[in-house]
CSV table of C-alpha atoms in Angstrom, one decimal:
chain,number,residue,atom,x,y,z
B,4,MET,CA,0.0,0.0,0.0
B,5,THR,CA,1.5,3.4,-1.0
B,6,LEU,CA,1.7,6.4,1.3
B,7,SER,CA,-1.0,8.1,-0.7
B,8,THR,CA,-3.3,5.1,-0.4
B,9,THR,CA,-2.6,4.8,3.3
B,10,ARG,CA,-3.5,8.5,3.8
B,11,GLN,CA,-6.7,8.1,1.8
B,12,ALA,CA,-7.7,5.2,4.0
B,13,ALA,CA,-6.9,7.2,7.2
B,14,ALA,CA,-8.8,10.4,6.2
B,15,PRO,CA,-12.3,9.2,7.2
B,16,GLN,CA,-11.0,8.1,10.6
B,17,ILE,CA,-9.6,11.6,11.1
B,18,LEU,CA,-12.9,13.2,10.2
B,19,ASP,CA,-14.8,10.8,12.5
B,20,ARG,CA,-12.5,11.5,15.4
B,21,CYS,CA,-12.8,15.2,15.1
B,22,ARG,CA,-16.5,15.1,14.5
B,23,GLU,CA,-17.0,13.0,17.6
B,24,LEU,CA,-15.0,15.4,19.6
B,25,VAL,CA,-17.1,18.4,18.5
B,26,ARG,CA,-20.5,16.8,18.4
B,27,PRO,CA,-21.5,17.2,22.1
B,28,ALA,CA,-20.6,20.9,22.1
B,29,LEU,CA,-22.4,21.4,18.8
B,30,VAL,CA,-25.6,19.7,20.0
B,31,GLU,CA,-25.5,21.7,23.2
B,32,SER,CA,-25.1,24.9,21.3
B,33,VAL,CA,-28.0,24.2,18.9
B,34,ARG,CA,-30.2,23.6,22.0
B,35,ARG,CA,-29.6,27.3,22.9
B,36,LEU,CA,-31.7,28.3,19.9
B,37,HIS,CA,-35.4,29.0,19.9
B,38,PRO,CA,-37.0,25.5,19.6
B,39,TRP,CA,-38.3,26.3,16.1
B,40,HIS,CA,-34.9,27.3,15.0
B,41,ALA,CA,-33.3,24.4,16.8
B,42,GLU,CA,-35.5,22.0,14.9
B,43,THR,CA,-34.7,23.6,11.6
B,44,ALA,CA,-31.0,23.6,12.3
B,45,ALA,CA,-31.1,20.0,13.3
B,46,PHE,CA,-32.8,19.2,10.0
B,47,SER,CA,-30.2,21.2,8.0
B,48,LEU,CA,-27.3,19.4,9.9
B,49,GLY,CA,-28.8,16.0,9.0
B,50,TRP,CA,-29.6,15.0,12.5
B,51,SER,CA,-33.4,14.8,12.1
B,52,GLY,CA,-36.3,14.6,9.6
B,53,VAL,CA,-38.9,17.3,9.0
B,54,ASP,CA,-41.0,15.7,11.8
B,55,GLY,CA,-38.1,16.1,14.2
B,56,ALA,CA,-37.4,12.4,14.4
B,57,PRO,CA,-33.7,11.5,14.7
B,58,VAL,CA,-32.0,10.3,11.6
B,59,PRO,CA,-29.2,7.9,12.8
B,60,GLY,CA,-25.9,8.3,10.9
B,61,SER,CA,-27.1,11.1,8.7
B,62,GLN,CA,-24.5,14.0,8.9
B,63,GLY,CA,-22.0,15.7,6.7
B,64,LYS,CA,-18.3,15.0,6.7
B,65,GLY,CA,-17.5,17.8,9.3
B,66,VAL,CA,-14.7,19.2,7.2
B,67,ARG,CA,-14.6,22.6,8.9
B,68,GLN,CA,-14.9,21.0,12.3
B,69,ALA,CA,-11.9,18.8,11.6
B,70,LEU,CA,-9.9,21.8,10.4
B,71,ALA,CA,-10.5,23.7,13.6
B,72,VAL,CA,-9.6,20.7,15.8
B,73,LEU,CA,-6.5,20.0,13.7
B,74,GLY,CA,-5.6,23.6,13.7
B,75,ALA,CA,-5.4,23.5,17.5
B,76,GLU,CA,-3.4,20.3,17.6
B,77,ALA,CA,-1.1,21.6,14.9
B,78,VAL,CA,0.2,24.3,17.1
B,79,GLY,CA,0.7,22.0,20.1
B,80,GLY,CA,-2.7,22.4,21.7
B,81,SER,CA,-5.4,19.9,22.5
B,82,GLY,CA,-8.1,19.2,20.0
B,83,LEU,CA,-10.5,20.4,22.7
B,84,ASP,CA,-9.0,23.8,22.4
B,85,GLY,CA,-10.4,24.0,18.9
B,86,VAL,CA,-14.0,22.8,19.7
B,87,THR,CA,-15.5,26.2,20.3
B,88,GLY,CA,-14.1,27.5,17.0
B,89,ALA,CA,-15.4,24.3,15.3
B,90,VAL,CA,-18.9,25.0,16.7
B,91,ALA,CA,-18.9,28.6,15.6
B,92,VAL,CA,-17.7,27.8,12.1
B,93,GLU,CA,-20.2,25.0,11.7
B,94,HIS,CA,-23.0,27.4,12.6
B,95,VAL,CA,-21.8,29.9,9.9
B,96,HIS,CA,-21.4,27.1,7.4
B,97,THR,CA,-25.0,25.8,8.0
B,98,PHE,CA,-26.4,29.4,7.9
B,99,SER,CA,-24.6,30.0,4.6
B,100,LEU,CA,-26.0,26.8,3.1
B,101,ILE,CA,-29.5,27.6,4.1
B,102,HIS,CA,-29.4,31.0,2.6
B,103,ASP,CA,-27.5,29.9,-0.5
B,104,ASP,CA,-30.2,27.3,-1.3
B,105,ILE,CA,-32.8,30.0,-1.1
B,106,MET,CA,-30.9,32.3,-3.4
B,107,ASP,CA,-30.1,29.6,-5.9
B,108,GLY,CA,-33.6,28.1,-5.7
B,109,ASP,CA,-32.1,24.6,-5.0
B,110,GLU,CA,-34.7,22.2,-3.8
B,111,THR,CA,-32.5,19.3,-2.7
B,112,ARG,CA,-29.2,19.0,-0.8
B,113,ARG,CA,-27.6,15.7,0.1
B,114,ARG,CA,-30.5,13.9,-1.5
B,115,ARG,CA,-33.0,15.6,0.9
B,116,PRO,CA,-35.3,18.6,0.6
B,117,THR,CA,-33.5,21.9,1.4
B,118,VAL,CA,-34.6,23.7,4.5
B,119,TRP,CA,-36.7,26.3,2.6
B,120,LYS,CA,-38.5,23.5,0.7
B,121,ALA,CA,-39.1,21.5,3.9
B,122,TYR,CA,-40.1,24.4,6.2
B,123,GLY,CA,-40.8,27.4,4.0
B,124,THR,CA,-38.7,30.4,3.0
B,125,GLY,CA,-39.4,32.6,6.1
B,126,PRO,CA,-38.5,29.9,8.6
B,127,ALA,CA,-35.4,29.1,6.7
B,128,VAL,CA,-34.2,32.7,6.6
B,129,LEU,CA,-34.9,33.0,10.3
B,130,ALA,CA,-33.0,29.8,11.1
B,131,GLY,CA,-30.0,31.0,9.1
B,132,ASP,CA,-30.1,34.3,10.9
B,133,ALA,CA,-30.3,32.6,14.3
B,134,LEU,CA,-27.3,30.4,13.5
B,135,PHE,CA,-25.3,33.4,12.4
B,136,ALA,CA,-26.0,35.2,15.6
B,137,LEU,CA,-25.2,32.1,17.7
B,138,ALA,CA,-21.8,31.7,15.9
B,139,VAL,CA,-20.7,35.1,17.0
B,140,ARG,CA,-22.1,34.7,20.5
B,141,THR,CA,-20.2,31.4,20.8
B,142,LEU,CA,-16.8,33.1,20.3
B,143,THR,CA,-17.6,36.2,22.4
B,144,GLU,CA,-17.9,33.9,25.4
B,145,VAL,CA,-14.3,32.7,25.1
B,146,PRO,CA,-12.4,34.7,27.8
B,147,GLY,CA,-9.3,36.7,27.3
B,148,ALA,CA,-7.3,37.9,24.2
B,149,ALA,CA,-7.9,34.6,22.4
B,150,GLY,CA,-11.7,35.2,22.4
B,151,ALA,CA,-11.3,38.7,20.9
B,152,ALA,CA,-8.9,37.5,18.3
B,153,ALA,CA,-11.3,34.6,17.4
B,154,VAL,CA,-14.2,37.0,16.9
B,155,ARG,CA,-12.1,39.2,14.6
B,156,ARG,CA,-11.1,36.1,12.6
B,157,LEU,CA,-14.7,35.0,12.2
B,158,SER,CA,-15.9,38.6,11.4
B,159,GLY,CA,-13.3,38.8,8.6
B,160,ALA,CA,-14.3,35.4,7.2
B,161,LEU,CA,-18.0,36.4,7.3
B,162,GLY,CA,-17.3,39.5,5.3
B,163,ASP,CA,-15.3,37.6,2.8
B,164,LEU,CA,-18.0,34.9,2.5
B,165,VAL,CA,-20.8,37.4,1.7
B,166,HIS,CA,-18.4,39.2,-0.6
B,167,GLY,CA,-17.9,36.0,-2.5
B,168,GLN,CA,-21.6,35.2,-2.6
B,169,ALA,CA,-22.3,38.7,-4.0
B,170,GLN,CA,-19.7,38.1,-6.7
B,171,ASP,CA,-21.2,34.7,-7.5
B,172,LEU,CA,-24.7,36.2,-7.9
B,173,LEU,CA,-23.4,39.1,-10.0
B,174,PHE,CA,-21.8,36.6,-12.4
B,175,GLU,CA,-25.3,35.5,-13.4
B,176,SER,CA,-26.1,38.9,-15.0
B,177,ARG,CA,-22.8,39.1,-16.9
B,178,PRO,CA,-22.5,37.9,-20.5
B,179,TRP,CA,-20.7,34.7,-21.4
B,180,THR,CA,-18.1,36.5,-23.6
B,181,GLY,CA,-16.8,39.9,-24.3
B,182,PRO,CA,-15.2,42.6,-22.2
B,183,GLU,CA,-17.9,42.3,-19.5
B,184,ALA,CA,-17.7,38.5,-19.2
B,185,ALA,CA,-16.5,36.9,-16.0
B,186,SER,CA,-12.9,35.6,-16.3
B,187,PRO,CA,-11.4,32.4,-14.7
B,188,HIS,CA,-9.3,34.8,-12.6
B,189,GLU,CA,-12.4,36.5,-11.2
B,190,TYR,CA,-14.0,33.2,-10.6
B,191,ARG,CA,-10.9,32.1,-8.6
B,192,ALA,CA,-11.2,35.2,-6.5
B,193,MET,CA,-14.8,34.5,-5.9
B,194,ALA,CA,-14.1,30.9,-4.8
B,195,THR,CA,-11.4,32.1,-2.4
B,196,HIS,CA,-13.9,34.4,-0.7
B,197,LYS,CA,-17.0,32.2,-0.9
B,198,THR,CA,-15.6,28.8,-0.2
B,199,GLY,CA,-12.0,29.3,1.0
B,200,SER,CA,-12.7,32.0,3.7
B,201,LEU,CA,-14.5,29.6,6.0
B,202,LEU,CA,-12.1,26.7,5.5
B,203,GLY,CA,-9.2,29.0,6.3
B,204,CYS,CA,-11.0,30.5,9.2
B,205,ALA,CA,-11.7,27.1,10.7
B,206,ALA,CA,-8.1,26.1,10.8
B,207,ALA,CA,-6.9,29.6,12.0
B,208,LEU,CA,-9.5,29.6,14.8
B,209,GLY,CA,-8.3,26.3,16.2
B,210,ALA,CA,-4.7,27.7,16.2
B,211,VAL,CA,-5.8,31.1,17.8
B,212,LEU,CA,-7.8,29.3,20.5
B,213,ALA,CA,-4.8,27.1,21.3
B,214,GLY,CA,-2.7,30.2,21.8
B,215,ALA,CA,-0.7,30.3,18.6
B,216,PRO,CA,0.8,33.5,17.3
B,217,ALA,CA,-0.9,35.4,14.5
B,218,PRO,CA,1.7,34.4,11.8
B,219,THR,CA,1.0,30.7,12.4
B,220,ALA,CA,-2.7,31.2,12.3
B,221,ASP,CA,-2.3,33.3,9.1
B,222,ALA,CA,-0.5,30.4,7.4
B,223,LEU,CA,-3.2,27.9,8.3
B,224,ASP,CA,-5.8,30.4,7.1
B,225,ARG,CA,-4.0,30.7,3.7
B,226,ALA,CA,-3.8,26.9,3.4
B,227,GLY,CA,-7.6,26.7,4.0
B,228,ARG,CA,-8.3,29.3,1.4
B,229,HIS,CA,-6.3,27.4,-1.2
B,230,LEU,CA,-8.1,24.2,-0.2
B,231,GLY,CA,-11.4,26.1,-0.7
B,232,VAL,CA,-10.6,27.0,-4.3
B,233,ALA,CA,-9.6,23.4,-5.0
B,234,PHE,CA,-12.8,22.2,-3.3
B,235,GLN,CA,-14.9,24.6,-5.4
B,236,ALA,CA,-13.2,23.4,-8.6
B,237,VAL,CA,-14.1,19.8,-7.9
B,238,ASP,CA,-17.7,20.9,-7.0
B,239,ASP,CA,-17.8,22.5,-10.5
B,240,LEU,CA,-16.7,19.3,-12.1
B,241,LEU,CA,-19.3,17.4,-10.2
B,242,GLY,CA,-22.0,20.0,-11.2
B,243,ILE,CA,-21.5,19.0,-14.8
B,244,TRP,CA,-20.2,15.4,-14.9
B,245,GLY,CA,-21.1,14.1,-11.4
B,246,ASP,CA,-23.1,10.9,-10.9
B,247,PRO,CA,-26.6,11.9,-9.8
B,248,GLN,CA,-26.8,8.8,-7.6
B,249,ILE,CA,-23.8,10.1,-5.6
B,250,THR,CA,-24.2,13.9,-5.9
B,251,GLY,CA,-28.0,13.9,-5.4
B,252,LYS,CA,-28.3,16.4,-8.3
B,253,PRO,CA,-29.4,15.9,-11.9
B,254,VAL,CA,-26.7,15.3,-14.5
B,255,HIS,CA,-25.4,18.5,-16.0
B,256,SER,CA,-27.2,20.4,-13.2
B,257,ASP,CA,-24.9,23.5,-13.4
B,258,LEU,CA,-25.2,23.7,-17.2
B,259,ARG,CA,-29.0,23.3,-16.9
B,260,ARG,CA,-29.0,26.5,-14.7
B,261,LEU,CA,-26.5,28.2,-17.1
B,262,LYS,CA,-24.3,28.7,-14.1
B,263,LYS,CA,-20.9,30.3,-14.8
B,264,THR,CA,-18.6,27.7,-13.3
B,265,TYR,CA,-14.8,27.4,-13.7
B,266,PRO,CA,-14.9,24.6,-16.4
B,267,VAL,CA,-17.2,26.7,-18.6
B,268,LEU,CA,-15.4,29.9,-18.1
B,269,ALA,CA,-12.0,28.2,-18.8
B,270,ALA,CA,-13.4,26.6,-21.9
B,271,LEU,CA,-14.8,29.9,-23.2
B,272,ALA,CA,-11.5,31.6,-22.6
B,273,ALA,CA,-9.6,28.9,-24.6
B,274,ASP,CA,-8.2,29.5,-28.1
B,275,HIS,CA,-10.0,26.5,-29.5
B,276,PRO,CA,-12.8,26.1,-32.1
B,277,ALA,CA,-14.9,24.2,-29.6
B,278,ALA,CA,-15.0,27.4,-27.4
B,279,ARG,CA,-16.7,29.3,-30.2
B,280,ARG,CA,-19.2,26.5,-30.7
B,281,LEU,CA,-19.9,26.5,-27.0
B,282,GLU,CA,-20.4,30.3,-27.0
B,283,ALA,CA,-23.0,30.0,-29.8
B,284,LEU,CA,-24.8,27.2,-27.9
B,285,LEU,CA,-24.9,29.1,-24.6
B,286,THR,CA,-26.0,32.4,-26.0
B,287,GLY,CA,-28.7,30.9,-28.2
B,288,ALA,CA,-32.4,31.6,-27.6
B,289,GLY,CA,-34.1,29.6,-24.9
B,290,PRO,CA,-33.0,27.0,-22.3
B,291,LEU,CA,-30.9,24.0,-23.4
B,292,ASP,CA,-32.8,20.7,-23.8
B,293,GLU,CA,-31.2,17.4,-22.9
B,294,ALA,CA,-29.4,17.1,-26.2
B,295,GLY,CA,-28.1,20.6,-25.8
B,296,LEU,CA,-26.9,19.9,-22.3
B,297,ARG,CA,-25.0,16.9,-23.5
B,298,ARG,CA,-23.5,18.8,-26.3
B,299,ALA,CA,-22.5,21.7,-24.0
B,300,ALA,CA,-20.7,19.3,-21.7
B,301,GLU,CA,-18.9,17.7,-24.6
B,302,LEU,CA,-17.8,21.2,-25.9
B,303,VAL,CA,-16.6,22.2,-22.4
B,304,ASP,CA,-14.5,19.1,-22.3
B,305,GLU,CA,-13.3,19.5,-25.9
B,306,ALA,CA,-12.2,23.1,-25.4
B,307,GLY,CA,-10.2,22.0,-22.3
B,308,GLY,CA,-12.4,23.3,-19.5
B,309,ARG,CA,-12.4,20.0,-17.7
B,310,ARG,CA,-8.7,19.6,-17.9
B,311,ALA,CA,-8.1,23.2,-16.8
B,312,THR,CA,-10.3,22.7,-13.8
B,313,VAL,CA,-8.4,19.6,-12.7
B,314,THR,CA,-5.2,21.6,-13.1
B,315,GLU,CA,-6.6,24.4,-11.0
B,316,ALA,CA,-7.5,22.1,-8.2
B,317,ARG,CA,-4.1,20.5,-8.2
B,318,GLU,CA,-2.3,23.8,-8.2
B,319,HIS,CA,-4.2,25.0,-5.1
B,320,LEU,CA,-3.6,21.7,-3.3
B,321,ARG,CA,0.1,22.2,-3.9
B,322,ALA,CA,-0.2,25.8,-2.6
B,323,ALA,CA,-2.1,24.6,0.5
B,324,ARG,CA,0.7,22.1,1.3
B,325,ALA,CA,3.3,24.9,0.8
B,326,CYS,CA,1.6,27.0,3.4
B,327,LEU,CA,1.8,24.2,5.9
B,328,ASP,CA,5.5,23.6,5.0
B,329,GLY,CA,6.3,27.2,5.6
B,330,VAL,CA,5.4,27.2,9.3
B,331,GLU,CA,6.5,25.1,12.3
B,332,LEU,CA,3.6,22.7,13.2
B,333,HIS,CA,3.2,19.7,15.4
B,334,GLU,CA,4.1,16.8,13.2
B,335,GLY,CA,1.2,14.5,14.0
B,336,ALA,CA,-1.5,17.1,13.3
B,337,ARG,CA,0.4,18.4,10.3
B,338,GLY,CA,0.3,14.8,9.0
B,339,ASP,CA,-3.4,14.6,9.6
B,340,LEU,CA,-3.9,17.9,7.7
B,341,LEU,CA,-1.8,16.6,4.8
B,342,THR,CA,-3.9,13.5,4.8
B,343,LEU,CA,-7.2,15.4,4.7
B,344,ILE,CA,-6.3,17.9,2.0
B,345,PRO,CA,-6.2,15.6,-1.0
B,346,PHE,CA,-9.1,13.4,0.4
B,347,LEU,CA,-11.4,16.4,0.6
B,348,VAL,CA,-10.8,17.2,-3.1
B,349,ASP,CA,-10.6,13.7,-4.5
B,350,ARG,CA,-14.2,12.9,-4.1
B,351,THR,CA,-17.2,11.9,-6.2
B,352,GLY,CA,-20.0,13.6,-4.3
């Protein structure tokens, strides 16, 4: 078994360990919400059904939770030092998903109804707001300088997250080509804000709460942001070519919505005949039918959009590793981070 294979096999165990460490505090924190919001949050987290009945084993990977725990361990602290940061970041992540689904009109997530479909738009907005407020409150209760530094970190990440979401929404009104078109470079900046900010914040919060100096936390933050861009790149690949049985979304789902994702933007920017045929197809009158969707996916691939997106993900993985190599970290936790980084990107759903 190669080192790479060994790491891939160990990654789920790392996620499980961190999630189990955080889960009691996360459950206790959700209980502080208004009962209506707590029920909605539990549904969004995958803990329960619409009727409030528990759903055993139904939960996400806990990526951000793991990064907070490992961030604390990486600077020589205990994983418990990162738990409060993990809880706060998980609340922000859940709030952002609830609101994101409303803005995008998505009706399913993880093969279940989204919160707004299950409970209504109003209750979903309120639940997201409640989680946002609880995230900030969670960190304000940390005593001393570490608590104040943690709040500043989370506040900055929140600003970046909504900045990235605004960029993403504005892309929808921009043309596919021409001087006003969104570029792959702009999309990369959007992904850094929208997806990378919270991953970076999670790792940095763990370090801050364990007493690490700012430069060390900054390095972990940068690593998480690069990981976020790679993560988003893979999401974009799955949004076009992912298996619906695994992703829970229809095949070609992003193309169906004419979403400006990295593979499409990279294909359109290519000096290739397929790029011009793709442009004509996307700018034609009316929505794409099934044949049009298949043809668009073929043209994105032919123009190099798929290959460019894989390259983009790999480059940011290398950059994330370089950030970890550039700072002194506890070797065991550093190894766990290096194990998680490729695992989180090399996925099918």
